[in-house]
Coordinates of C-alpha atoms in Angstrom, one line a residue:
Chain A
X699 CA 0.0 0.0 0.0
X700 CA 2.8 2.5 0.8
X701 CA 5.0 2.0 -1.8
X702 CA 2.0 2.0 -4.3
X703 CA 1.0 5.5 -2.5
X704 CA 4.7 6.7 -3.4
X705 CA 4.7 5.5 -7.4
X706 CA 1.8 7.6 -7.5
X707 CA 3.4 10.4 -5.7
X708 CA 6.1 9.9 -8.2
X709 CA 4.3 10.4 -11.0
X710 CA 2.4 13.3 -9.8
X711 CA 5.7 14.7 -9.1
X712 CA 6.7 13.7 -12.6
X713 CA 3.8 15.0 -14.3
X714 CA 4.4 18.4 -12.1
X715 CA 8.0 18.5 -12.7
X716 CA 6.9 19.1 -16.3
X717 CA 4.0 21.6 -16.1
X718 CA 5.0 23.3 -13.0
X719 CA 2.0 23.2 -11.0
X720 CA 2.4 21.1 -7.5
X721 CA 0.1 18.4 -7.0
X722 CA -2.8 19.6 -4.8
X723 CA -6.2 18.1 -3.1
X724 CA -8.8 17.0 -5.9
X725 CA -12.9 18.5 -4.8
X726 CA -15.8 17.6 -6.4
X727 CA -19.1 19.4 -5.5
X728 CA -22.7 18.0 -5.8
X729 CA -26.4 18.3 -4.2
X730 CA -28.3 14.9 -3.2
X731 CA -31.3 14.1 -5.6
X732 CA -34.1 15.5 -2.9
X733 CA -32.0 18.4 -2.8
X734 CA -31.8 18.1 1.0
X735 CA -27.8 17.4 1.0
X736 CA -24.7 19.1 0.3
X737 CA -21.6 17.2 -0.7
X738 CA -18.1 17.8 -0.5
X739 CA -16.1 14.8 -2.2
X740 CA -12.3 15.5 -1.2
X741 CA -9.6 13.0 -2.5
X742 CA -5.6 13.6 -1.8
X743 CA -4.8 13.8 -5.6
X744 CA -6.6 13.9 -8.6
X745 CA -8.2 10.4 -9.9
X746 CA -6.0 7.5 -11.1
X747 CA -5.7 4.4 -12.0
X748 CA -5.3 1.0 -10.4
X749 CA -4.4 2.4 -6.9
X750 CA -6.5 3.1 -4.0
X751 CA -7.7 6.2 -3.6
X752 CA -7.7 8.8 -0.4
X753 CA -10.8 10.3 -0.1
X754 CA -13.3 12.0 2.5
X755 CA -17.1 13.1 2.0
X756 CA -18.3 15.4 3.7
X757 CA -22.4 16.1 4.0
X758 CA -23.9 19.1 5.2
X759 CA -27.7 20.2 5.2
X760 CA -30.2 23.0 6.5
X761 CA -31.1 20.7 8.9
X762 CA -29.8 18.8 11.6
X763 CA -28.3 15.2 9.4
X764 CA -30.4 12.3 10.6
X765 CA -28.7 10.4 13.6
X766 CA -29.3 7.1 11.8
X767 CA -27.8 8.3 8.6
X768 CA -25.5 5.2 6.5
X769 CA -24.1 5.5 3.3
X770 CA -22.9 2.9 0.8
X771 CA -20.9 3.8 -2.1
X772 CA -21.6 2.4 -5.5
X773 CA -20.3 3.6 -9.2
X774 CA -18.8 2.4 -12.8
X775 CA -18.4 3.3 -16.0
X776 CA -21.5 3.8 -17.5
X777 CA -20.2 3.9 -21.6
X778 CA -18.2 0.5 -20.9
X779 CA -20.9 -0.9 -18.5
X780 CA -19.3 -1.8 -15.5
X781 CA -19.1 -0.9 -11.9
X782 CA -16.6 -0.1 -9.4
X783 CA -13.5 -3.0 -9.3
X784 CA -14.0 -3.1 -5.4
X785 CA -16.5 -2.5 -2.9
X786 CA -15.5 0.5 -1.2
X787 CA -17.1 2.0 2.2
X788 CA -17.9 4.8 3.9
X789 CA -16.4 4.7 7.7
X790 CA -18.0 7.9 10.0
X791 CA -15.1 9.5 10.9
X792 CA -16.4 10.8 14.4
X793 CA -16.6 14.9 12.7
X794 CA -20.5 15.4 12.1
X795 CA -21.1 14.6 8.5
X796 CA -17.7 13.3 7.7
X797 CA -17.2 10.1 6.2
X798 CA -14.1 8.6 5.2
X799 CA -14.0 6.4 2.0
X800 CA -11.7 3.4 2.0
X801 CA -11.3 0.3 -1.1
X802 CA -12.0 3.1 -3.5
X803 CA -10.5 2.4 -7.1
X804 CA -10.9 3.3 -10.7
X805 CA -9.7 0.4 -13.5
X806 CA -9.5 2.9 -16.2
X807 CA -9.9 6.3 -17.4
X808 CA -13.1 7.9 -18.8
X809 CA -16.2 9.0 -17.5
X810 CA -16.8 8.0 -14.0
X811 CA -19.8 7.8 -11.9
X812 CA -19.7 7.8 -8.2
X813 CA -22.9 7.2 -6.3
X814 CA -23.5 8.0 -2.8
X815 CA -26.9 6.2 -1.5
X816 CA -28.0 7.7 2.2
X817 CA -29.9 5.8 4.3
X818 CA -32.2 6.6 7.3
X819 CA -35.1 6.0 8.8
X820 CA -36.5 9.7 7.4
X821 CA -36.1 8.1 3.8
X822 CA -33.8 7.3 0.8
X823 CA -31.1 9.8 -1.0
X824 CA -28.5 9.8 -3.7
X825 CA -25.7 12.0 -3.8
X826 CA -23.7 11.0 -7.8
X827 CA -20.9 12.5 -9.1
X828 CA -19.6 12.4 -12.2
X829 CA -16.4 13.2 -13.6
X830 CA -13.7 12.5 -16.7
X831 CA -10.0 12.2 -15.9
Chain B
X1450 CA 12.3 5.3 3.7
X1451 CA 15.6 3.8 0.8
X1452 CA 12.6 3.4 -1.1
X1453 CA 11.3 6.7 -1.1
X1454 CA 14.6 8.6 -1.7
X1455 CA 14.9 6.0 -5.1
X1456 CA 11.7 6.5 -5.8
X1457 CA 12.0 10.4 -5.7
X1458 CA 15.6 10.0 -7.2
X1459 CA 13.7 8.9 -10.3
X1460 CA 11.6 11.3 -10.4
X1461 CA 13.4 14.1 -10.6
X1462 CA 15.6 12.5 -13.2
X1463 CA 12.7 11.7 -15.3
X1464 CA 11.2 14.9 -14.8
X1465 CA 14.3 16.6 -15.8
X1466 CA 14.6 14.8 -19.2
X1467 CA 11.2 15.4 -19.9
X1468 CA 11.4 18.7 -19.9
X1469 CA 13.6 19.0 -22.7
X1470 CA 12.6 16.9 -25.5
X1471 CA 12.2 17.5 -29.2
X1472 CA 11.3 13.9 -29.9
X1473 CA 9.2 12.2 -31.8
X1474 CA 6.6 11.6 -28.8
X1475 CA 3.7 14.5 -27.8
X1476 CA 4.2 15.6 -24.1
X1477 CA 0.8 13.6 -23.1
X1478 CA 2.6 10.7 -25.2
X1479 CA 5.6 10.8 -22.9
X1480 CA 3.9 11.6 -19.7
X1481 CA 2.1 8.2 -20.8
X1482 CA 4.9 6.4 -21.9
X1483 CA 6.5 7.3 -18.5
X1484 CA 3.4 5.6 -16.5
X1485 CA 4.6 2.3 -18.5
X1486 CA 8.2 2.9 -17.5
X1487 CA 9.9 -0.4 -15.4
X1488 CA 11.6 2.1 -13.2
X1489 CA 8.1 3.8 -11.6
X1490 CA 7.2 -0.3 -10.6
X1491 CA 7.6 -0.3 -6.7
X1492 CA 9.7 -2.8 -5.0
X1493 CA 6.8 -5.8 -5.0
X1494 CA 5.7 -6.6 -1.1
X1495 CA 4.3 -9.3 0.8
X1496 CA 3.5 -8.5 4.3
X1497 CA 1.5 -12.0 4.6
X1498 CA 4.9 -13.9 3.9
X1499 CA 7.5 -12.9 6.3
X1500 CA 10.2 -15.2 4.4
X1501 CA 9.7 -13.1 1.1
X1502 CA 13.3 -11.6 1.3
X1503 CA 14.8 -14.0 3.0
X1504 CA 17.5 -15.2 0.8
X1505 CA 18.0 -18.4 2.4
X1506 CA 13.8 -19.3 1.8
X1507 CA 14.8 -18.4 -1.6
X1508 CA 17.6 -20.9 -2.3
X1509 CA 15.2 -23.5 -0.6
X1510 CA 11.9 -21.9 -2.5
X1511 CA 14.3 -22.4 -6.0
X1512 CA 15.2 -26.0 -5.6
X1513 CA 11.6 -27.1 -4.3
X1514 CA 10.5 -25.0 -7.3
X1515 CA 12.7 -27.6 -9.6
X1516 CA 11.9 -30.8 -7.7
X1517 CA 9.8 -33.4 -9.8
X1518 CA 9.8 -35.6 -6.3
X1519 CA 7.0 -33.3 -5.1
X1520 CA 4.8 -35.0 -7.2
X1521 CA 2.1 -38.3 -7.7
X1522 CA 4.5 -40.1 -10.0
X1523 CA 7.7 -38.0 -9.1
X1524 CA 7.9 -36.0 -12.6
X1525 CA 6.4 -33.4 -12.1
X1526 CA 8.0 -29.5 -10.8
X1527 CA 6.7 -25.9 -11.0
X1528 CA 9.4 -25.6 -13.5
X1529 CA 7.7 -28.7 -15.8
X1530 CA 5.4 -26.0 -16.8
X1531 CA 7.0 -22.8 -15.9
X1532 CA 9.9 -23.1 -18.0
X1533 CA 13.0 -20.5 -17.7
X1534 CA 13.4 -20.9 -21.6
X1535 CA 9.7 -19.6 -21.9
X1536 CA 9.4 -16.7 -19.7
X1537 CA 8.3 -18.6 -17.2
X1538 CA 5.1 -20.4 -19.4
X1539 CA 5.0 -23.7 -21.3
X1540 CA 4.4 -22.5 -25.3
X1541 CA 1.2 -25.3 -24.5
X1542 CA -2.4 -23.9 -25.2
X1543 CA -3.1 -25.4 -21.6
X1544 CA -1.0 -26.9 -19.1
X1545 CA -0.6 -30.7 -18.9
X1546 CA 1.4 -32.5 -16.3
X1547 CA -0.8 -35.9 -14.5
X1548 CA -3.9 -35.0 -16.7
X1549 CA -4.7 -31.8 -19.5
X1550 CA -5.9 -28.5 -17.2
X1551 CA -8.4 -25.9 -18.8
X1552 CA -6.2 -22.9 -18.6
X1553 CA -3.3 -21.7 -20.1
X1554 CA 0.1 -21.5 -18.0
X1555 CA 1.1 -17.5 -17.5
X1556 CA 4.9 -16.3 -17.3
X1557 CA 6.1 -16.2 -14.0
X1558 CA 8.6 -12.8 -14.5
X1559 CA 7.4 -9.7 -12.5
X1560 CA 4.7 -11.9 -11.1
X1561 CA 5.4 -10.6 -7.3
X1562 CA 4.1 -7.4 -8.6
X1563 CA 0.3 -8.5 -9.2
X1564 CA -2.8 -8.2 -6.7
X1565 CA -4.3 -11.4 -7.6
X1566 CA -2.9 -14.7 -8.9
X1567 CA -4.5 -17.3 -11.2
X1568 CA -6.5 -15.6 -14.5
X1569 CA -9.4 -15.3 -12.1
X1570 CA -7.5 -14.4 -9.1
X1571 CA -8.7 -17.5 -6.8
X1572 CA -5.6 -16.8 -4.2
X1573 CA -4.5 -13.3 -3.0
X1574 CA -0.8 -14.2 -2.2
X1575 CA 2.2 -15.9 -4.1
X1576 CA 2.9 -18.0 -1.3
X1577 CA -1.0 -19.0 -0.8
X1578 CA -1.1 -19.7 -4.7
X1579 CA 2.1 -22.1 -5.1
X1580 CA 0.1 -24.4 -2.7
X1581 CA -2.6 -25.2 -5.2
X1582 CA -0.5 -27.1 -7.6
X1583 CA 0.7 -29.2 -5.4
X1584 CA -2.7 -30.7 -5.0
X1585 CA -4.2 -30.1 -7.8
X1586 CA -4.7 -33.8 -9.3
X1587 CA -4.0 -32.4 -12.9
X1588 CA -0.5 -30.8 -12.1
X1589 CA 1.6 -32.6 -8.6
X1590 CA -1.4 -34.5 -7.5
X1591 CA 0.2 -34.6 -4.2
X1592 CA -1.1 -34.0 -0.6
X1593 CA -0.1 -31.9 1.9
X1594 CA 0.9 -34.5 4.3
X1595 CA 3.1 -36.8 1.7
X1596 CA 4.7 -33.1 1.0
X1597 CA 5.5 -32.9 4.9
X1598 CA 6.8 -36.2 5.2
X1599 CA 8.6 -35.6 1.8
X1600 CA 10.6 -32.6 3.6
X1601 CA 11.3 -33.6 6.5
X1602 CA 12.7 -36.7 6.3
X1603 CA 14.8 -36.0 3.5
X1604 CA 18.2 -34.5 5.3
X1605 CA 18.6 -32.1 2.9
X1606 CA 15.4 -30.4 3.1
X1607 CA 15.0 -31.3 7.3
X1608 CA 18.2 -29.5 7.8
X1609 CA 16.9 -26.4 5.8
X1610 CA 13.7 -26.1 7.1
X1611 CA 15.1 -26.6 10.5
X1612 CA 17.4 -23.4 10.3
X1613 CA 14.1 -21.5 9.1
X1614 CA 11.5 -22.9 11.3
X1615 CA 10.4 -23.4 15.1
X1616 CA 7.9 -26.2 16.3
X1617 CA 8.8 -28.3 13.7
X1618 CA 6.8 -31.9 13.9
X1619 CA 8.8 -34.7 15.5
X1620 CA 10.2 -37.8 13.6
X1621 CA 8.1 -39.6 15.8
X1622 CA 5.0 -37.5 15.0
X1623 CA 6.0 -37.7 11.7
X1624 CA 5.8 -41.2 11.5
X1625 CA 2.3 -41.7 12.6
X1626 CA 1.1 -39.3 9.8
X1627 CA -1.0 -41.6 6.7
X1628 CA 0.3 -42.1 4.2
X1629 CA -1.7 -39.6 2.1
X1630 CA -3.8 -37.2 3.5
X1631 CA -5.8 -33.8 2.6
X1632 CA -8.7 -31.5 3.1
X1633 CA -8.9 -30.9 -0.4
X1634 CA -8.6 -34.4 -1.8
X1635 CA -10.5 -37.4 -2.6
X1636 CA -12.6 -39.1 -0.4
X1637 CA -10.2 -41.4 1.0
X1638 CA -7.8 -38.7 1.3
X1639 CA -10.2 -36.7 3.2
X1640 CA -11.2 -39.3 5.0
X1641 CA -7.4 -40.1 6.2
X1642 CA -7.3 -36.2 7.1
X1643 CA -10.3 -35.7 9.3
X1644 CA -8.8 -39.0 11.1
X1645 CA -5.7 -37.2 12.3
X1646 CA -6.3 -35.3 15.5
X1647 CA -6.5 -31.3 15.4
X1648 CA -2.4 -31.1 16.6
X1649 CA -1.2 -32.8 13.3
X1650 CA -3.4 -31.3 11.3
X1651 CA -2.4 -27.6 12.8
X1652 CA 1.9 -28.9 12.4
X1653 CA 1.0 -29.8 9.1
X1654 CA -0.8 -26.8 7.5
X1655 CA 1.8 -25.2 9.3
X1656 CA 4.9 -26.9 7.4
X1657 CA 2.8 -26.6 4.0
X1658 CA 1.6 -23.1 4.2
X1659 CA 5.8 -22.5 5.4
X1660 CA 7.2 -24.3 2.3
X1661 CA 4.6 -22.1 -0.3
X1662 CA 6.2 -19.0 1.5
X1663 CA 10.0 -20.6 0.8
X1664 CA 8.5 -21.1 -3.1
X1665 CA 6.7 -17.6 -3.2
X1666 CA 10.5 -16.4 -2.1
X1667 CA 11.9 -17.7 -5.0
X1668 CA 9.1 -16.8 -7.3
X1669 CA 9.3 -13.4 -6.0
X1670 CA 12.8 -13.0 -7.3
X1671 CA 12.1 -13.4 -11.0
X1672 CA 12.6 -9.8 -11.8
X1673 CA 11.5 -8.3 -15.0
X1674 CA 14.2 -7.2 -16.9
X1675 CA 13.4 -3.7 -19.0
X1676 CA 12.5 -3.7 -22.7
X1677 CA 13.2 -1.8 -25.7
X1678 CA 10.2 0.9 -24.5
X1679 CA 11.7 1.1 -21.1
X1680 CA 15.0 2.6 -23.1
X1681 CA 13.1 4.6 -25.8
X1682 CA 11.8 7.5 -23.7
X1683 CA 15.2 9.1 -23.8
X1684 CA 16.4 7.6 -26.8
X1685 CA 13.5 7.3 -29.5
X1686 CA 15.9 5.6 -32.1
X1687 CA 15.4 2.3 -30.2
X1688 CA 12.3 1.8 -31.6
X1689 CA 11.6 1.7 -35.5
X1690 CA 8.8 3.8 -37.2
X1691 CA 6.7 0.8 -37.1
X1692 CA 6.8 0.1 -33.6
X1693 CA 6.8 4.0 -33.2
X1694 CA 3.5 3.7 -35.5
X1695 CA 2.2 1.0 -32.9
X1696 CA 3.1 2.3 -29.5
X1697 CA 0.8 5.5 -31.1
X1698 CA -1.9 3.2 -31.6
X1699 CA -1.7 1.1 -28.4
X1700 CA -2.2 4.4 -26.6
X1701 CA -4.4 5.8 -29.0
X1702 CA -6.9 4.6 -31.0
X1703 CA -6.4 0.8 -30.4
X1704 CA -7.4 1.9 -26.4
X1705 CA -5.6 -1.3 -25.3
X1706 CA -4.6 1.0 -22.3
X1707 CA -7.5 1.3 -20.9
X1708 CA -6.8 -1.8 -19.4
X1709 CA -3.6 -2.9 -20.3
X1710 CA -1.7 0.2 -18.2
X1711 CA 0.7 1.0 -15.6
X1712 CA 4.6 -0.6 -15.6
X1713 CA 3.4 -4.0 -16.0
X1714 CA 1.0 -3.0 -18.7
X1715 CA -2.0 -3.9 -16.8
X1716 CA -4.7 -2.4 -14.7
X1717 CA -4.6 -5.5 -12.0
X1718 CA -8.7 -6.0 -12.6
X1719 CA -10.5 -8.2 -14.3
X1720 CA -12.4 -7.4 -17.3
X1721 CA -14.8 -9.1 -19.4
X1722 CA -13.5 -9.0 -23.1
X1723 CA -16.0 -11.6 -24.2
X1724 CA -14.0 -14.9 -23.4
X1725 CA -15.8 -16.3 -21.0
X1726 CA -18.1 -19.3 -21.8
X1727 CA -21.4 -19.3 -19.4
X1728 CA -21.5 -22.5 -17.8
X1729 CA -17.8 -23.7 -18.4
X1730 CA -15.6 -21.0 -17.3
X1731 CA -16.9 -17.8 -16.0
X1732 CA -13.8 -16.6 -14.6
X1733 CA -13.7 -13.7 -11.5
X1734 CA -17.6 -14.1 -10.6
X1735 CA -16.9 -17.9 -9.9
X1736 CA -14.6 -17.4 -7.1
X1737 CA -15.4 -14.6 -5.0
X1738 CA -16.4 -16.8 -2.2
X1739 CA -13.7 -19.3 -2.0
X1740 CA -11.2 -16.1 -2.1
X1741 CA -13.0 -14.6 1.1
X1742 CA -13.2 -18.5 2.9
X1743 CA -9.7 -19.5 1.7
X1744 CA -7.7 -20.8 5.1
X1745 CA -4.8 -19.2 3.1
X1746 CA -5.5 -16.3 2.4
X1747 CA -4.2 -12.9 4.1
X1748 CA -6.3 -12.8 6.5
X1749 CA -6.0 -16.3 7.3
X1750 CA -4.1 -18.1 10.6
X1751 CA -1.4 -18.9 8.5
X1752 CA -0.2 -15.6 7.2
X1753 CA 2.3 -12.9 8.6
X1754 CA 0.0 -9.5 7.9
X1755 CA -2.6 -8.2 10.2
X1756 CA -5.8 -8.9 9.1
X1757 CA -6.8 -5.2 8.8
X1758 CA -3.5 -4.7 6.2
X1759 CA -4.8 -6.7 3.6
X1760 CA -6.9 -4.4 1.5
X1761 CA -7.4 -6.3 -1.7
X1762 CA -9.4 -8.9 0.3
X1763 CA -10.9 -6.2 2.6
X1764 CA -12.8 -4.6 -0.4
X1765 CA -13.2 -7.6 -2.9
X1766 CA -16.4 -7.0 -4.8
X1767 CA -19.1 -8.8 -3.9
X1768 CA -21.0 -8.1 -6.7
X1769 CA -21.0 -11.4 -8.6
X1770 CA -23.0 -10.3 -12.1
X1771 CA -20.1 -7.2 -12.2
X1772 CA -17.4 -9.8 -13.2
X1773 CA -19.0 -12.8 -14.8
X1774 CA -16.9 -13.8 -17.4
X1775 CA -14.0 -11.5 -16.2
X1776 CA -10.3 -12.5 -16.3
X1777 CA -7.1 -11.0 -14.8
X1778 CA -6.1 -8.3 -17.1
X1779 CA -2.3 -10.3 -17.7
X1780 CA 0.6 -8.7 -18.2
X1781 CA 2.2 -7.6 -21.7
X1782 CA 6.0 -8.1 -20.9
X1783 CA 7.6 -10.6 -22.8
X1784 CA 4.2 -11.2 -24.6
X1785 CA 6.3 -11.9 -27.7
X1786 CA 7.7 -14.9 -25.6
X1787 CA 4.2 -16.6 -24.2
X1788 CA 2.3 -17.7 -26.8
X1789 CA -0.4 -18.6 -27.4
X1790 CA -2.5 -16.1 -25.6
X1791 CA -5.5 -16.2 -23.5
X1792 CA -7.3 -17.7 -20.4
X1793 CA -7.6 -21.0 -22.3
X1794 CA -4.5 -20.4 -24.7
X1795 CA -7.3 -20.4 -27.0
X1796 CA -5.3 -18.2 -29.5
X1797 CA -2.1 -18.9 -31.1
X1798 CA -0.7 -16.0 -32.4
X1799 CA -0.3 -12.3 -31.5
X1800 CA -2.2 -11.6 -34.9
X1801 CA -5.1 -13.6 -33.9
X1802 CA -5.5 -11.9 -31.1
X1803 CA -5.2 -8.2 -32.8
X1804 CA -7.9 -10.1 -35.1
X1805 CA -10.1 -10.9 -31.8
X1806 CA -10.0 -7.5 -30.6
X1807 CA -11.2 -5.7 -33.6
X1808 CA -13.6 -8.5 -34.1
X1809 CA -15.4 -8.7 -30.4
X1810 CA -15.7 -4.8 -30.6
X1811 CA -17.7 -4.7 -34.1
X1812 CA -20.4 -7.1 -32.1
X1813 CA -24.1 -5.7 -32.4
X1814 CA -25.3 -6.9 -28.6
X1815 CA -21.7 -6.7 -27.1
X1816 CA -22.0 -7.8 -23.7
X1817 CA -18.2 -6.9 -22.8
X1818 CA -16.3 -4.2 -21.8
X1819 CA -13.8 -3.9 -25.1
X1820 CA -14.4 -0.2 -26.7
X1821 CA -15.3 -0.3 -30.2
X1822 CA -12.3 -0.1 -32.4
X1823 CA -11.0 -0.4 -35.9
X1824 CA -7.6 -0.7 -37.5
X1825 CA -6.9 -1.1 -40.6
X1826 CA -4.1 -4.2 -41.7
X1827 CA -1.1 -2.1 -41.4
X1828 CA -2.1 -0.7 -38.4
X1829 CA -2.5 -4.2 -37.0
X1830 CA 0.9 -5.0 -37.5
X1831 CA 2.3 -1.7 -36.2
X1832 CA 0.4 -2.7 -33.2
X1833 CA 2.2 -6.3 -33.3
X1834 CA 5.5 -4.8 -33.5
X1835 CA 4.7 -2.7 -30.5
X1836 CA 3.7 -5.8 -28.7
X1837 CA 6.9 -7.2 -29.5
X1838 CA 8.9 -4.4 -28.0
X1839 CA 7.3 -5.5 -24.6

């Protein structure tokens, strides 16, 4: 896991070294279906492949977030047809409305869609980004 | 921490030289030619096998690796079918050793560097995958408990695994072992094992799940050595226009690296490409389970990494339908060198596998993930000559 962490820092560092910009945190920004949610998808660096990938969500609403609130994590590739290569989760991290996501992977690159489903006893909600890298 | 100071050491020098081209490649070309490089491979790891860079397992992995006594009739070694001539892999369609097996025998160089092992990735560790052959009644048709008794009473071998192991059975213990026993044989063999008290069972896995560590050492240390593209990056006259032509295309409009990326030219998934056959083979989706239940695997007694360490297992799909039909994305190093090609070795040549891809893609109800693609007839052999650099 380390030493797959630090190829990928190399190559960031590679693709930086050329470009000049350092490599910085990657944010994605979406609203839940009902509207209800807020979503803050934050990953260490940008998507890539074949190594897994650090990232937090973090949820915010008007209201108070349900106590019972549990999310699973679900995705693909919708123009090849398949889903995520793992399962990922998404592990509370104590901090209200913080939820750390761990197993996440992408097998290629493309168009990606990553689905948050919330469950809780006040009712069902999706949270889905999409994104190309 | 050595391997971060090497690993930052290259990148600054690759950095620097790809700053200042004037080549024939594009700067996206290079910055994905670079992502193929040998040199940006990590040292492979094995936290579950604590004899993986011990040099003396190694020496003892290598010459259990070439002995044909570990076998039913005494002929038959890893290296029967994993031939250093061949890469590693047999030139056969499919392997044959006691009896002809369904799949096709992959190289063995860079191995230590994949996630999964087997085409559909039944065992999650090198060491936890050399065990299977052994008792596999196509390929050593041995059992664990003639492979203990093998080992330890041979002086040799006893005074090797000795210097590597504690708790070692007793002669005398030894000697009240049957003659053939295993969990995973046939019924008499099962019968023989669920006879032997809990103890001898434990000493043995113990012993056998030991000697696929000292083979995984060995296996571990059949480096890859770089190719012709690993060179080219800074020196684009080491490839011809043809196989300039085809690395173009592999990265291009062929797409093959959508899943065949990174340093070992693969993505470490597995993919449908349509070569599954329902009800025969259906590769990844069939062995989810035993992965998970495997006494062998990482998070098993037997290895050497905390349970909560072993990520791959830890977040395994579970969705069955997502991979049926799937297959390990292999490996293109040395391609040139492991024909023929496929799960089932089903095709011979590099050309009819070119042929295959731009076939499958033209499908009207594909139900695979290959992209659509077309190439014309000299673009197929630029391709091939690419494929050859590997």
């Amino acid at each position: 896991m380390l030493t797959k962490w630090l190829t990928f820092s190399t190559l960031s560092l590679l693709l930086a070294g050329c470009s000049g910009n350092a490599a910085t945190t990657w944010q994605q920004h979406q609203v839940s279906s009902s509207g209800l949610y807020q979503a803050t998808l934050t990953c260490a660096t940008a998507p890539t492949v074949a190594i897994f990938q650090e990232c937090a969500l973090q949820l915010s609403s008007e209201q108070a977030l349900p106590p019972d609130l549990s999310l699973t994590v679900d995705g693909g590739m919708p123009a090849h047809g398949h889903g995520l290569p793992t399962a990922p989760q998404a592990v509370p991290t104590g901090k209200v409305g913080e939820y750390r996501i761990d197993g996440l992977k992408y097998s290629m690159v493309g168009e990606w869609v990553l689905g948050f489903w919330l469950h809780s006893a006040a009712g069902q909600d999706k949270i889905v980004f999409r994104f190309t890298f | 921490m050595r391997t971060t100071a090497y690993l930052l050491g290259i990148a600054l020098v690759l950095g620097m030289s790809a700053c200042n081209d004037g080549s024939v490649w594009t700067a996206q070309e290079r910055a994905t030619l670079q992502s193929l490089n040998l040199a940006t491979l990590p040292a492979a790891h094995d936290p579950s096998n604590r004899f993986a860079d011990n040099p003396q397992a190694a020496a003892l992995g290598k010459q259990l690796f070439f002995d044909p006594r570990l076998s039913r009739n005494g002929q038959v070694a890893c290296a029967t079918c994993h031939r250093p001539e061949h890469a590693f892999s047999d030139g056969k369609p499919v392997a044959e050793a006691l009896a002809k097996g369904t799949r096709n025998t992959p190289s063995l160089l860079g191995v230590a560097h994949n996630d999964w092992f087997f085409w559909d990735g039944r065992k999650d560790s090198l060491w936890s995958q050399a065990l299977a052959p052994l008792e596999n009644p196509a390929e050593h048709g041995f059992t664990r408990v003639e492979i203990v008794r093998l080992l330890l009473e041979d002086t040799a071998y006893a005074s090797q695994y000795h210097a590597l192991l504690t708790d070692l059975p007793t002669p005398e213990t030894v000697a009240t072992l049957p003659t053939s026993a295993s969990p995973s044989g046939t019924l008499e063999q099962l019968q023989a094992w669920k006879s032997m008290p809990p103890a001898a069972r434990e000493q043995v896995d113990q012993v056998f799940a030991a000697t696929g560590k000292f083979i995984a050492a060995y296996v571990s240390s059949l480096a890859l050595a770089p190719n012709r593209l690993d060179t080219a990056i800074n020196n684009s006259s080491a490839l011809t226009p043809s196989e300039i032509a085809g690395a173009r295309l592999f990265m291009g409009k062929a797409q093959c690296i959508l899943c065949h990326s990174g340093a070992m030219l693969t993505n470490q998934t597995f993919q449908n490409i349509g070569t599954g056959m329902l009800g025969k083979d259906s590769g990844r989706a069939t062995v989810l389970d035993s992965v998970r239940n495997d006494r062998f695997n990482c998070q098993g007694k037997y290895s050497d990494a905390a349970p909560e360490t072993c990520t791959e297992l830890q977040f395994l799909t579970r969705n069955r339908h997502s991979v049926a039909g799937a297959f390990k994305v292999p490996s293109l190093r040395n391609v040139a060198q492991t024909a023929p090609y496929f799960h089932d070795g089903r095709m011979a040549t590099l050309d009819a596998v070119i042929d295959y891809y731009v076939q499958a893609a033209q499908q009207a109800n594909k139900d695979h993930d290959l992209p659509r693609i077309e190439l014309s007839d000299a673009e197929k052999r630029d391709l091939i000559a690419f494929l050859k650099v590997l």
